[in-house]
């Protein structure tokens, strides 16, 4: 009897972990789709049954992480996840510490300056300052991963790592370059 209860508890815990994993997959998929996505598109992208994706979306919507457009019926992320991220960064005082230095550097150099932090074996842009007062102004979105092999920032950071670790990181991520990067 005790063994059966143990196996049921393990199975329930395994299902819970699986649901958390699937929920994170849904959030990550929606983060790549600014216009949102239909239930069918999400189910196909995640290789899950529509019924399972619908249950996950319903739960995420109840918690405020996902919204459904009444007109298109597409699902999209709410701002809750982004706000949690900003709250987390604020509790670590990262914007305060970095922004004053970036503002000064941007003003002194009259250039666009930004800073990235190391996260998940990579770099993510977290703050920026515009120093240019005229001409072309470049302001990419924050929160994006730095393309390690195709940016000066990525290459500089890779140069600080042992060669084997740097190569492993680049090979793991691949050599794809997102749209908007130059031809070389």
mmCIF file with all atom_site columns, C-alpha atoms in Angstrom:
data_model
loop_
_atom_site.group_PDB
_atom_site.id
_atom_site.type_symbol
_atom_site.label_atom_id
_atom_site.label_alt_id
_atom_site.label_comp_id
_atom_site.label_asym_id
_atom_site.label_entity_id
_atom_site.label_seq_id
_atom_site.pdbx_PDB_ins_code
_atom_site.Cartn_x
_atom_site.Cartn_y
_atom_site.Cartn_z
_atom_site.occupancy
_atom_site.B_iso_or_equiv
_atom_site.pdbx_formal_charge
_atom_site.auth_seq_id
_atom_site.auth_comp_id
_atom_site.auth_asym_id
_atom_site.auth_atom_id
_atom_site.pdbx_PDB_model_num
ATOM 1   C CA . UNK A 1 1   ? 0.000   0.000  0.000   1.00 0.00 ? 1   UNK A CA 1
ATOM 2   C CA . UNK A 1 2   ? 2.798   2.431  0.927   1.00 0.00 ? 2   UNK A CA 1
ATOM 3   C CA . UNK A 1 3   ? 4.676   1.611  -2.279  1.00 0.00 ? 3   UNK A CA 1
ATOM 4   C CA . UNK A 1 4   ? 1.603   2.397  -4.396  1.00 0.00 ? 4   UNK A CA 1
ATOM 5   C CA . UNK A 1 5   ? 1.159   5.795  -2.643  1.00 0.00 ? 5   UNK A CA 1
ATOM 6   C CA . UNK A 1 6   ? 4.843   6.515  -3.198  1.00 0.00 ? 6   UNK A CA 1
ATOM 7   C CA . UNK A 1 7   ? 4.551   5.762  -6.928  1.00 0.00 ? 7   UNK A CA 1
ATOM 8   C CA . UNK A 1 8   ? 1.423   7.932  -7.202  1.00 0.00 ? 8   UNK A CA 1
ATOM 9   C CA . UNK A 1 9   ? 3.250   10.789 -5.470  1.00 0.00 ? 9   UNK A CA 1
ATOM 10  C CA . UNK A 1 10  ? 6.238   10.427 -7.799  1.00 0.00 ? 10  UNK A CA 1
ATOM 11  C CA . UNK A 1 11  ? 3.933   10.336 -10.841 1.00 0.00 ? 11  UNK A CA 1
ATOM 12  C CA . UNK A 1 12  ? 2.086   13.450 -9.628  1.00 0.00 ? 12  UNK A CA 1
ATOM 13  C CA . UNK A 1 13  ? 5.354   15.287 -9.021  1.00 0.00 ? 13  UNK A CA 1
ATOM 14  C CA . UNK A 1 14  ? 6.592   14.251 -12.470 1.00 0.00 ? 14  UNK A CA 1
ATOM 15  C CA . UNK A 1 15  ? 3.379   15.569 -14.072 1.00 0.00 ? 15  UNK A CA 1
ATOM 16  C CA . UNK A 1 16  ? 3.757   18.851 -12.172 1.00 0.00 ? 16  UNK A CA 1
ATOM 17  C CA . UNK A 1 17  ? 7.328   19.283 -13.384 1.00 0.00 ? 17  UNK A CA 1
ATOM 18  C CA . UNK A 1 18  ? 6.209   18.422 -16.908 1.00 0.00 ? 18  UNK A CA 1
ATOM 19  C CA . UNK A 1 19  ? 3.451   21.057 -16.724 1.00 0.00 ? 19  UNK A CA 1
ATOM 20  C CA . UNK A 1 20  ? 5.881   23.672 -15.461 1.00 0.00 ? 20  UNK A CA 1
ATOM 21  C CA . UNK A 1 21  ? 8.251   22.783 -18.296 1.00 0.00 ? 21  UNK A CA 1
ATOM 22  C CA . UNK A 1 22  ? 5.431   23.005 -20.849 1.00 0.00 ? 22  UNK A CA 1
ATOM 23  C CA . UNK A 1 23  ? 4.221   26.317 -19.408 1.00 0.00 ? 23  UNK A CA 1
ATOM 24  C CA . UNK A 1 24  ? 7.693   27.776 -19.793 1.00 0.00 ? 24  UNK A CA 1
ATOM 25  C CA . UNK A 1 25  ? 7.782   26.481 -23.382 1.00 0.00 ? 25  UNK A CA 1
ATOM 26  C CA . UNK A 1 26  ? 4.490   28.319 -24.056 1.00 0.00 ? 26  UNK A CA 1
ATOM 27  C CA . UNK A 1 27  ? 5.862   31.555 -22.570 1.00 0.00 ? 27  UNK A CA 1
ATOM 28  C CA . UNK A 1 28  ? 9.066   31.276 -24.611 1.00 0.00 ? 28  UNK A CA 1
ATOM 29  C CA . UNK A 1 29  ? 7.111   30.582 -27.804 1.00 0.00 ? 29  UNK A CA 1
ATOM 30  C CA . UNK A 1 30  ? 4.847   33.585 -27.223 1.00 0.00 ? 30  UNK A CA 1
ATOM 31  C CA . UNK A 1 31  ? 7.846   35.812 -26.457 1.00 0.00 ? 31  UNK A CA 1
ATOM 32  C CA . UNK A 1 32  ? 8.948   35.296 -30.070 1.00 0.00 ? 32  UNK A CA 1
ATOM 33  C CA . UNK A 1 33  ? 5.548   36.315 -31.489 1.00 0.00 ? 33  UNK A CA 1
ATOM 34  C CA . UNK A 1 34  ? 4.732   39.976 -30.880 1.00 0.00 ? 34  UNK A CA 1
ATOM 35  C CA . UNK A 1 35  ? 1.443   39.625 -32.776 1.00 0.00 ? 35  UNK A CA 1
ATOM 36  C CA . UNK A 1 36  ? 0.457   36.596 -30.707 1.00 0.00 ? 36  UNK A CA 1
ATOM 37  C CA . UNK A 1 37  ? -0.410  33.145 -31.996 1.00 0.00 ? 37  UNK A CA 1
ATOM 38  C CA . UNK A 1 38  ? -3.411  30.923 -32.430 1.00 0.00 ? 38  UNK A CA 1
ATOM 39  C CA . UNK A 1 39  ? -3.916  27.800 -30.362 1.00 0.00 ? 39  UNK A CA 1
ATOM 40  C CA . UNK A 1 40  ? -3.220  25.657 -33.440 1.00 0.00 ? 40  UNK A CA 1
ATOM 41  C CA . UNK A 1 41  ? 0.058   27.431 -34.235 1.00 0.00 ? 41  UNK A CA 1
ATOM 42  C CA . UNK A 1 42  ? 1.254   27.112 -30.647 1.00 0.00 ? 42  UNK A CA 1
ATOM 43  C CA . UNK A 1 43  ? 0.301   23.436 -30.458 1.00 0.00 ? 43  UNK A CA 1
ATOM 44  C CA . UNK A 1 44  ? 2.186   22.726 -33.682 1.00 0.00 ? 44  UNK A CA 1
ATOM 45  C CA . UNK A 1 45  ? 5.236   24.762 -32.639 1.00 0.00 ? 45  UNK A CA 1
ATOM 46  C CA . UNK A 1 46  ? 5.405   22.970 -29.288 1.00 0.00 ? 46  UNK A CA 1
ATOM 47  C CA . UNK A 1 47  ? 4.455   19.561 -30.688 1.00 0.00 ? 47  UNK A CA 1
ATOM 48  C CA . UNK A 1 48  ? 1.705   19.194 -28.087 1.00 0.00 ? 48  UNK A CA 1
ATOM 49  C CA . UNK A 1 49  ? -2.001  18.369 -28.311 1.00 0.00 ? 49  UNK A CA 1
ATOM 50  C CA . UNK A 1 50  ? -4.233  21.417 -28.651 1.00 0.00 ? 50  UNK A CA 1
ATOM 51  C CA . UNK A 1 51  ? -6.136  20.382 -25.530 1.00 0.00 ? 51  UNK A CA 1
ATOM 52  C CA . UNK A 1 52  ? -2.951  20.433 -23.432 1.00 0.00 ? 52  UNK A CA 1
ATOM 53  C CA . UNK A 1 53  ? -1.859  23.810 -24.814 1.00 0.00 ? 53  UNK A CA 1
ATOM 54  C CA . UNK A 1 54  ? -5.358  25.192 -24.195 1.00 0.00 ? 54  UNK A CA 1
ATOM 55  C CA . UNK A 1 55  ? -5.223  24.109 -20.540 1.00 0.00 ? 55  UNK A CA 1
ATOM 56  C CA . UNK A 1 56  ? -1.797  25.703 -20.118 1.00 0.00 ? 56  UNK A CA 1
ATOM 57  C CA . UNK A 1 57  ? -2.927  28.936 -21.792 1.00 0.00 ? 57  UNK A CA 1
ATOM 58  C CA . UNK A 1 58  ? -6.035  29.049 -19.601 1.00 0.00 ? 58  UNK A CA 1
ATOM 59  C CA . UNK A 1 59  ? -3.920  28.715 -16.445 1.00 0.00 ? 59  UNK A CA 1
ATOM 60  C CA . UNK A 1 60  ? -1.394  31.290 -17.635 1.00 0.00 ? 60  UNK A CA 1
ATOM 61  C CA . UNK A 1 61  ? -4.239  33.673 -18.518 1.00 0.00 ? 61  UNK A CA 1
ATOM 62  C CA . UNK A 1 62  ? -5.797  33.219 -15.076 1.00 0.00 ? 62  UNK A CA 1
ATOM 63  C CA . UNK A 1 63  ? -2.437  34.165 -13.520 1.00 0.00 ? 63  UNK A CA 1
ATOM 64  C CA . UNK A 1 64  ? -2.147  37.217 -15.801 1.00 0.00 ? 64  UNK A CA 1
ATOM 65  C CA . UNK A 1 65  ? 0.806   36.089 -17.933 1.00 0.00 ? 65  UNK A CA 1
ATOM 66  C CA . UNK A 1 66  ? -1.167  35.554 -21.137 1.00 0.00 ? 66  UNK A CA 1
ATOM 67  C CA . UNK A 1 67  ? -4.014  37.484 -22.752 1.00 0.00 ? 67  UNK A CA 1
ATOM 68  C CA . UNK A 1 68  ? -6.304  36.519 -25.600 1.00 0.00 ? 68  UNK A CA 1
ATOM 69  C CA . UNK A 1 69  ? -7.222  39.036 -28.277 1.00 0.00 ? 69  UNK A CA 1
ATOM 70  C CA . UNK A 1 70  ? -11.035 39.058 -28.471 1.00 0.00 ? 70  UNK A CA 1
ATOM 71  C CA . UNK A 1 71  ? -10.978 39.912 -32.173 1.00 0.00 ? 71  UNK A CA 1
ATOM 72  C CA . UNK A 1 72  ? -8.355  37.498 -33.535 1.00 0.00 ? 72  UNK A CA 1
ATOM 73  C CA . UNK A 1 73  ? -8.506  34.907 -30.729 1.00 0.00 ? 73  UNK A CA 1
ATOM 74  C CA . UNK A 1 74  ? -4.699  34.936 -30.759 1.00 0.00 ? 74  UNK A CA 1
ATOM 75  C CA . UNK A 1 75  ? -2.861  34.452 -27.477 1.00 0.00 ? 75  UNK A CA 1
ATOM 76  C CA . UNK A 1 76  ? -0.062  36.789 -26.490 1.00 0.00 ? 76  UNK A CA 1
ATOM 77  C CA . UNK A 1 77  ? 2.055   37.653 -23.499 1.00 0.00 ? 77  UNK A CA 1
ATOM 78  C CA . UNK A 1 78  ? 0.881   40.288 -21.091 1.00 0.00 ? 78  UNK A CA 1
ATOM 79  C CA . UNK A 1 79  ? 3.379   42.672 -19.540 1.00 0.00 ? 79  UNK A CA 1
ATOM 80  C CA . UNK A 1 80  ? 3.383   40.784 -16.241 1.00 0.00 ? 80  UNK A CA 1
ATOM 81  C CA . UNK A 1 81  ? 6.493   38.733 -17.024 1.00 0.00 ? 81  UNK A CA 1
ATOM 82  C CA . UNK A 1 82  ? 8.409   41.820 -18.182 1.00 0.00 ? 82  UNK A CA 1
ATOM 83  C CA . UNK A 1 83  ? 7.334   43.712 -15.080 1.00 0.00 ? 83  UNK A CA 1
ATOM 84  C CA . UNK A 1 84  ? 8.567   40.861 -12.887 1.00 0.00 ? 84  UNK A CA 1
ATOM 85  C CA . UNK A 1 85  ? 11.913  41.053 -14.682 1.00 0.00 ? 85  UNK A CA 1
ATOM 86  C CA . UNK A 1 86  ? 12.149  44.796 -14.123 1.00 0.00 ? 86  UNK A CA 1
ATOM 87  C CA . UNK A 1 87  ? 11.187  44.347 -10.480 1.00 0.00 ? 87  UNK A CA 1
ATOM 88  C CA . UNK A 1 88  ? 13.932  41.735 -10.106 1.00 0.00 ? 88  UNK A CA 1
ATOM 89  C CA . UNK A 1 89  ? 16.542  43.991 -11.731 1.00 0.00 ? 89  UNK A CA 1
ATOM 90  C CA . UNK A 1 90  ? 15.392  46.886 -9.569  1.00 0.00 ? 90  UNK A CA 1
ATOM 91  C CA . UNK A 1 91  ? 15.811  44.880 -6.348  1.00 0.00 ? 91  UNK A CA 1
ATOM 92  C CA . UNK A 1 92  ? 19.384  44.204 -7.416  1.00 0.00 ? 92  UNK A CA 1
ATOM 93  C CA . UNK A 1 93  ? 19.824  47.952 -8.121  1.00 0.00 ? 93  UNK A CA 1
ATOM 94  C CA . UNK A 1 94  ? 21.259  47.139 -11.544 1.00 0.00 ? 94  UNK A CA 1
ATOM 95  C CA . UNK A 1 95  ? 19.494  49.933 -13.471 1.00 0.00 ? 95  UNK A CA 1
ATOM 96  C CA . UNK A 1 96  ? 20.603  52.570 -10.948 1.00 0.00 ? 96  UNK A CA 1
ATOM 97  C CA . UNK A 1 97  ? 24.234  51.472 -10.870 1.00 0.00 ? 97  UNK A CA 1
ATOM 98  C CA . UNK A 1 98  ? 24.586  50.980 -14.601 1.00 0.00 ? 98  UNK A CA 1
ATOM 99  C CA . UNK A 1 99  ? 22.496  53.856 -15.930 1.00 0.00 ? 99  UNK A CA 1
ATOM 100 C CA . UNK A 1 100 ? 24.520  56.717 -14.461 1.00 0.00 ? 100 UNK A CA 1
ATOM 101 C CA . UNK A 1 101 ? 27.751  55.240 -15.854 1.00 0.00 ? 101 UNK A CA 1
ATOM 102 C CA . UNK A 1 102 ? 26.150  54.610 -19.256 1.00 0.00 ? 102 UNK A CA 1
ATOM 103 C CA . UNK A 1 103 ? 24.673  58.110 -19.409 1.00 0.00 ? 103 UNK A CA 1
ATOM 104 C CA . UNK A 1 104 ? 28.070  59.657 -18.669 1.00 0.00 ? 104 UNK A CA 1
ATOM 105 C CA . UNK A 1 105 ? 29.865  57.429 -21.201 1.00 0.00 ? 105 UNK A CA 1
ATOM 106 C CA . UNK A 1 106 ? 27.257  58.152 -23.884 1.00 0.00 ? 106 UNK A CA 1
ATOM 107 C CA . UNK A 1 107 ? 27.479  61.905 -23.274 1.00 0.00 ? 107 UNK A CA 1
ATOM 108 C CA . UNK A 1 108 ? 31.293  61.895 -23.322 1.00 0.00 ? 108 UNK A CA 1
ATOM 109 C CA . UNK A 1 109 ? 31.528  59.757 -26.471 1.00 0.00 ? 109 UNK A CA 1
ATOM 110 C CA . UNK A 1 110 ? 28.409  61.098 -28.249 1.00 0.00 ? 110 UNK A CA 1
ATOM 111 C CA . UNK A 1 111 ? 27.677  57.446 -29.073 1.00 0.00 ? 111 UNK A CA 1
ATOM 112 C CA . UNK A 1 112 ? 24.998  54.900 -28.316 1.00 0.00 ? 112 UNK A CA 1
ATOM 113 C CA . UNK A 1 113 ? 26.130  52.813 -25.332 1.00 0.00 ? 113 UNK A CA 1
ATOM 114 C CA . UNK A 1 114 ? 24.621  49.728 -23.767 1.00 0.00 ? 114 UNK A CA 1
ATOM 115 C CA . UNK A 1 115 ? 25.480  47.144 -21.163 1.00 0.00 ? 115 UNK A CA 1
ATOM 116 C CA . UNK A 1 116 ? 24.895  43.420 -21.045 1.00 0.00 ? 116 UNK A CA 1
ATOM 117 C CA . UNK A 1 117 ? 24.893  41.003 -18.136 1.00 0.00 ? 117 UNK A CA 1
ATOM 118 C CA . UNK A 1 118 ? 25.977  37.383 -18.096 1.00 0.00 ? 118 UNK A CA 1
ATOM 119 C CA . UNK A 1 119 ? 22.941  35.102 -17.861 1.00 0.00 ? 119 UNK A CA 1
ATOM 120 C CA . UNK A 1 120 ? 22.343  31.491 -18.903 1.00 0.00 ? 120 UNK A CA 1
ATOM 121 C CA . UNK A 1 121 ? 25.811  31.030 -20.416 1.00 0.00 ? 121 UNK A CA 1
ATOM 122 C CA . UNK A 1 122 ? 25.433  34.114 -22.559 1.00 0.00 ? 122 UNK A CA 1
ATOM 123 C CA . UNK A 1 123 ? 24.926  37.868 -22.504 1.00 0.00 ? 123 UNK A CA 1
ATOM 124 C CA . UNK A 1 124 ? 21.660  39.822 -22.409 1.00 0.00 ? 124 UNK A CA 1
ATOM 125 C CA . UNK A 1 125 ? 21.314  43.564 -23.048 1.00 0.00 ? 125 UNK A CA 1
ATOM 126 C CA . UNK A 1 126 ? 19.839  45.262 -19.953 1.00 0.00 ? 126 UNK A CA 1
ATOM 127 C CA . UNK A 1 127 ? 20.452  49.014 -20.198 1.00 0.00 ? 127 UNK A CA 1
ATOM 128 C CA . UNK A 1 128 ? 21.325  51.653 -22.784 1.00 0.00 ? 128 UNK A CA 1
ATOM 129 C CA . UNK A 1 129 ? 22.001  55.366 -23.225 1.00 0.00 ? 129 UNK A CA 1
ATOM 130 C CA . UNK A 1 130 ? 21.952  57.488 -26.389 1.00 0.00 ? 130 UNK A CA 1
ATOM 131 C CA . UNK A 1 131 ? 24.768  59.995 -26.674 1.00 0.00 ? 131 UNK A CA 1
ATOM 132 C CA . UNK A 1 132 ? 24.242  61.096 -30.266 1.00 0.00 ? 132 UNK A CA 1
ATOM 133 C CA . UNK A 1 133 ? 22.561  64.469 -30.542 1.00 0.00 ? 133 UNK A CA 1
ATOM 134 C CA . UNK A 1 134 ? 22.012  64.419 -34.301 1.00 0.00 ? 134 UNK A CA 1
ATOM 135 C CA . UNK A 1 135 ? 22.091  62.043 -37.223 1.00 0.00 ? 135 UNK A CA 1
ATOM 136 C CA . UNK A 1 136 ? 21.297  58.368 -37.253 1.00 0.00 ? 136 UNK A CA 1
ATOM 137 C CA . UNK A 1 137 ? 20.054  57.019 -33.932 1.00 0.00 ? 137 UNK A CA 1
ATOM 138 C CA . UNK A 1 138 ? 20.179  53.288 -33.328 1.00 0.00 ? 138 UNK A CA 1
ATOM 139 C CA . UNK A 1 139 ? 18.104  51.937 -30.454 1.00 0.00 ? 139 UNK A CA 1
ATOM 140 C CA . UNK A 1 140 ? 17.578  48.169 -30.531 1.00 0.00 ? 140 UNK A CA 1
ATOM 141 C CA . UNK A 1 141 ? 15.272  46.589 -27.964 1.00 0.00 ? 141 UNK A CA 1
ATOM 142 C CA . UNK A 1 142 ? 16.649  45.631 -24.559 1.00 0.00 ? 142 UNK A CA 1
ATOM 143 C CA . UNK A 1 143 ? 16.301  42.149 -23.110 1.00 0.00 ? 143 UNK A CA 1
ATOM 144 C CA . UNK A 1 144 ? 17.633  40.403 -26.202 1.00 0.00 ? 144 UNK A CA 1
ATOM 145 C CA . UNK A 1 145 ? 20.482  37.935 -26.099 1.00 0.00 ? 145 UNK A CA 1
ATOM 146 C CA . UNK A 1 146 ? 23.780  39.148 -27.483 1.00 0.00 ? 146 UNK A CA 1
ATOM 147 C CA . UNK A 1 147 ? 24.795  37.230 -30.611 1.00 0.00 ? 147 UNK A CA 1
ATOM 148 C CA . UNK A 1 148 ? 28.163  36.097 -29.324 1.00 0.00 ? 148 UNK A CA 1
ATOM 149 C CA . UNK A 1 149 ? 29.917  35.406 -32.629 1.00 0.00 ? 149 UNK A CA 1
ATOM 150 C CA . UNK A 1 150 ? 28.526  38.434 -34.507 1.00 0.00 ? 150 UNK A CA 1
ATOM 151 C CA . UNK A 1 151 ? 28.921  41.374 -32.105 1.00 0.00 ? 151 UNK A CA 1
ATOM 152 C CA . UNK A 1 152 ? 31.910  43.172 -30.656 1.00 0.00 ? 152 UNK A CA 1
ATOM 153 C CA . UNK A 1 153 ? 30.452  42.719 -27.169 1.00 0.00 ? 153 UNK A CA 1
ATOM 154 C CA . UNK A 1 154 ? 30.033  38.993 -27.675 1.00 0.00 ? 154 UNK A CA 1
ATOM 155 C CA . UNK A 1 155 ? 33.525  38.577 -29.082 1.00 0.00 ? 155 UNK A CA 1
ATOM 156 C CA . UNK A 1 156 ? 35.054  40.613 -26.250 1.00 0.00 ? 156 UNK A CA 1
ATOM 157 C CA . UNK A 1 157 ? 33.273  38.487 -23.634 1.00 0.00 ? 157 UNK A CA 1
ATOM 158 C CA . UNK A 1 158 ? 34.239  35.232 -25.378 1.00 0.00 ? 158 UNK A CA 1
ATOM 159 C CA . UNK A 1 159 ? 37.863  36.417 -25.305 1.00 0.00 ? 159 UNK A CA 1
ATOM 160 C CA . UNK A 1 160 ? 37.726  36.456 -21.484 1.00 0.00 ? 160 UNK A CA 1
ATOM 161 C CA . UNK A 1 161 ? 36.776  32.765 -21.337 1.00 0.00 ? 161 UNK A CA 1
ATOM 162 C CA . UNK A 1 162 ? 39.024  29.736 -21.698 1.00 0.00 ? 162 UNK A CA 1
ATOM 163 C CA . UNK A 1 163 ? 39.185  28.823 -25.389 1.00 0.00 ? 163 UNK A CA 1
ATOM 164 C CA . UNK A 1 164 ? 37.416  25.452 -25.009 1.00 0.00 ? 164 UNK A CA 1
ATOM 165 C CA . UNK A 1 165 ? 34.535  27.038 -23.068 1.00 0.00 ? 165 UNK A CA 1
ATOM 166 C CA . UNK A 1 166 ? 34.152  29.883 -25.587 1.00 0.00 ? 166 UNK A CA 1
ATOM 167 C CA . UNK A 1 167 ? 34.107  27.491 -28.541 1.00 0.00 ? 167 UNK A CA 1
ATOM 168 C CA . UNK A 1 168 ? 31.601  25.212 -26.812 1.00 0.00 ? 168 UNK A CA 1
ATOM 169 C CA . UNK A 1 169 ? 29.252  28.165 -26.174 1.00 0.00 ? 169 UNK A CA 1
ATOM 170 C CA . UNK A 1 170 ? 29.372  29.351 -29.781 1.00 0.00 ? 170 UNK A CA 1
ATOM 171 C CA . UNK A 1 171 ? 28.945  25.859 -31.224 1.00 0.00 ? 171 UNK A CA 1
ATOM 172 C CA . UNK A 1 172 ? 26.020  25.145 -28.878 1.00 0.00 ? 172 UNK A CA 1
ATOM 173 C CA . UNK A 1 173 ? 24.212  28.318 -29.994 1.00 0.00 ? 173 UNK A CA 1
ATOM 174 C CA . UNK A 1 174 ? 25.078  27.901 -33.656 1.00 0.00 ? 174 UNK A CA 1
ATOM 175 C CA . UNK A 1 175 ? 26.065  30.494 -36.208 1.00 0.00 ? 175 UNK A CA 1
ATOM 176 C CA . UNK A 1 176 ? 22.656  31.810 -37.175 1.00 0.00 ? 176 UNK A CA 1
ATOM 177 C CA . UNK A 1 177 ? 22.433  35.586 -37.327 1.00 0.00 ? 177 UNK A CA 1
ATOM 178 C CA . UNK A 1 178 ? 19.116  37.297 -36.595 1.00 0.00 ? 178 UNK A CA 1
ATOM 179 C CA . UNK A 1 179 ? 17.572  39.644 -39.174 1.00 0.00 ? 179 UNK A CA 1
ATOM 180 C CA . UNK A 1 180 ? 18.966  43.165 -39.086 1.00 0.00 ? 180 UNK A CA 1
ATOM 181 C CA . UNK A 1 181 ? 22.630  42.241 -38.824 1.00 0.00 ? 181 UNK A CA 1
ATOM 182 C CA . UNK A 1 182 ? 24.999  43.294 -41.569 1.00 0.00 ? 182 UNK A CA 1
ATOM 183 C CA . UNK A 1 183 ? 26.062  40.998 -44.386 1.00 0.00 ? 183 UNK A CA 1
ATOM 184 C CA . UNK A 1 184 ? 29.430  40.275 -42.842 1.00 0.00 ? 184 UNK A CA 1
#
